[in-house]
Amino acid sequence: MKHFINLKDIPSKDLRKIIVDAKKRKKQRKKLNNLDPDKGSPLKGKMLVQMFEKASSRTRISFYLAIKQLGGGTLTLRSSELHLGVGGETIADTAKILSTYGDGFMLRTDDDKKIEDFKKHLTIPIINGLSPSSHPTQVLSDIFTVEEIKKKPISKLKICWIGDSNNVLNSLIAASVKFSFKLSIGCPKKFAPGKNVKDWVSKNKKKIFIYYDLKKAALDADVIFSDKVISLNDKVNKKRKKQQFQKFKIKKEIFNYAKKNCIFLHCLPRGDEVEEDVFLGKNSHVWQQALNRVHVQKSILLYCFGKLR
Ligand code: CP
Ligand code: NVA
């Protein structure tokens, strides 16, 4: 049994194995319907409990399809519907119950510590389905999408992020170390990655490149990523923060600085950080990116259940 909490804590060779498996499985089920199981139904009879403390469309539906395609099933809960935290039920007690009824637990939470607390008391694997500090299932799937489109290992590409230093960027930075790719970040100075993140990168003998100018960040990029300026957990003055990001809005012109055939990716939901003609334009692969969540999460589930081929 393995947990899937942060990319930085998972060995590179395991992350690569997940991607290789996802590629094979995606290819093998081209002619199948969404709910048809993969050959051999490797997670037959297994139940994934998903719990959301915050909104989700893609993570919820893609995990539903992922476990179904592996032959198992899922139950989706909102934390407000449980006894957890109210009426004296502790995380330890809830974790015991989840481990009694379920085989795996996917949690989207407002609190990183809650994931660690659950981990301590669960006897089944836990998957981080987005926390304030990371969004590992999203980013691993994005690595898959980049390699699928570019037909090259990501280590040979230059990746650019334009936007906030949020959970998705933290996972992308961890991925840049694990998969050895060049990552340039364009953001206002006030919203640059913090010291902890930069220290972790240096400790791993890698570098990230931070620019307070989006054109410099996008120079020669093969991929431009973006995300909402205001995240689900962001308790800032929203109007002011959006103003501070005005110069970092992604417009068509930015692709003049990037490499020819540069692609645009965005995990969704979107805000006004990107113009409509980029988001729906020829460089954008956001729908393929969303679909790949299903394929990669299947291999993440197999990894957690100790069934990765
Ligand atoms: N990208 C993503 O995690 O989307 P949801 O918030 O809809 O799950
Ligand atoms: N950074 C965003 C990602 C949403 C999938 C958030 O945390 O809201």
XYZ file of N, CA and C in Angstrom, residues 27 44 65 84 157 204 236:
21
model
N -4.102 3.535 -24.447
C -4.040 2.989 -25.798
C -4.928 1.739 -25.925
N -11.163 -4.956 -9.222
C -12.515 -5.518 -9.055
C -12.860 -5.617 -7.562
N -14.691 7.806 -12.823
C -14.446 6.990 -14.016
C -13.216 6.102 -13.849
N -17.576 13.913 11.198
C -16.203 14.394 11.345
C -16.136 15.825 11.881
N 12.072 19.559 -22.755
C 11.220 20.702 -23.082
C 11.381 21.838 -22.081
N 17.882 19.947 -3.744
C 17.860 18.845 -4.705
C 18.743 19.121 -5.930
N -7.613 36.396 0.251
C -6.993 37.708 0.029
C -8.053 38.714 -0.414
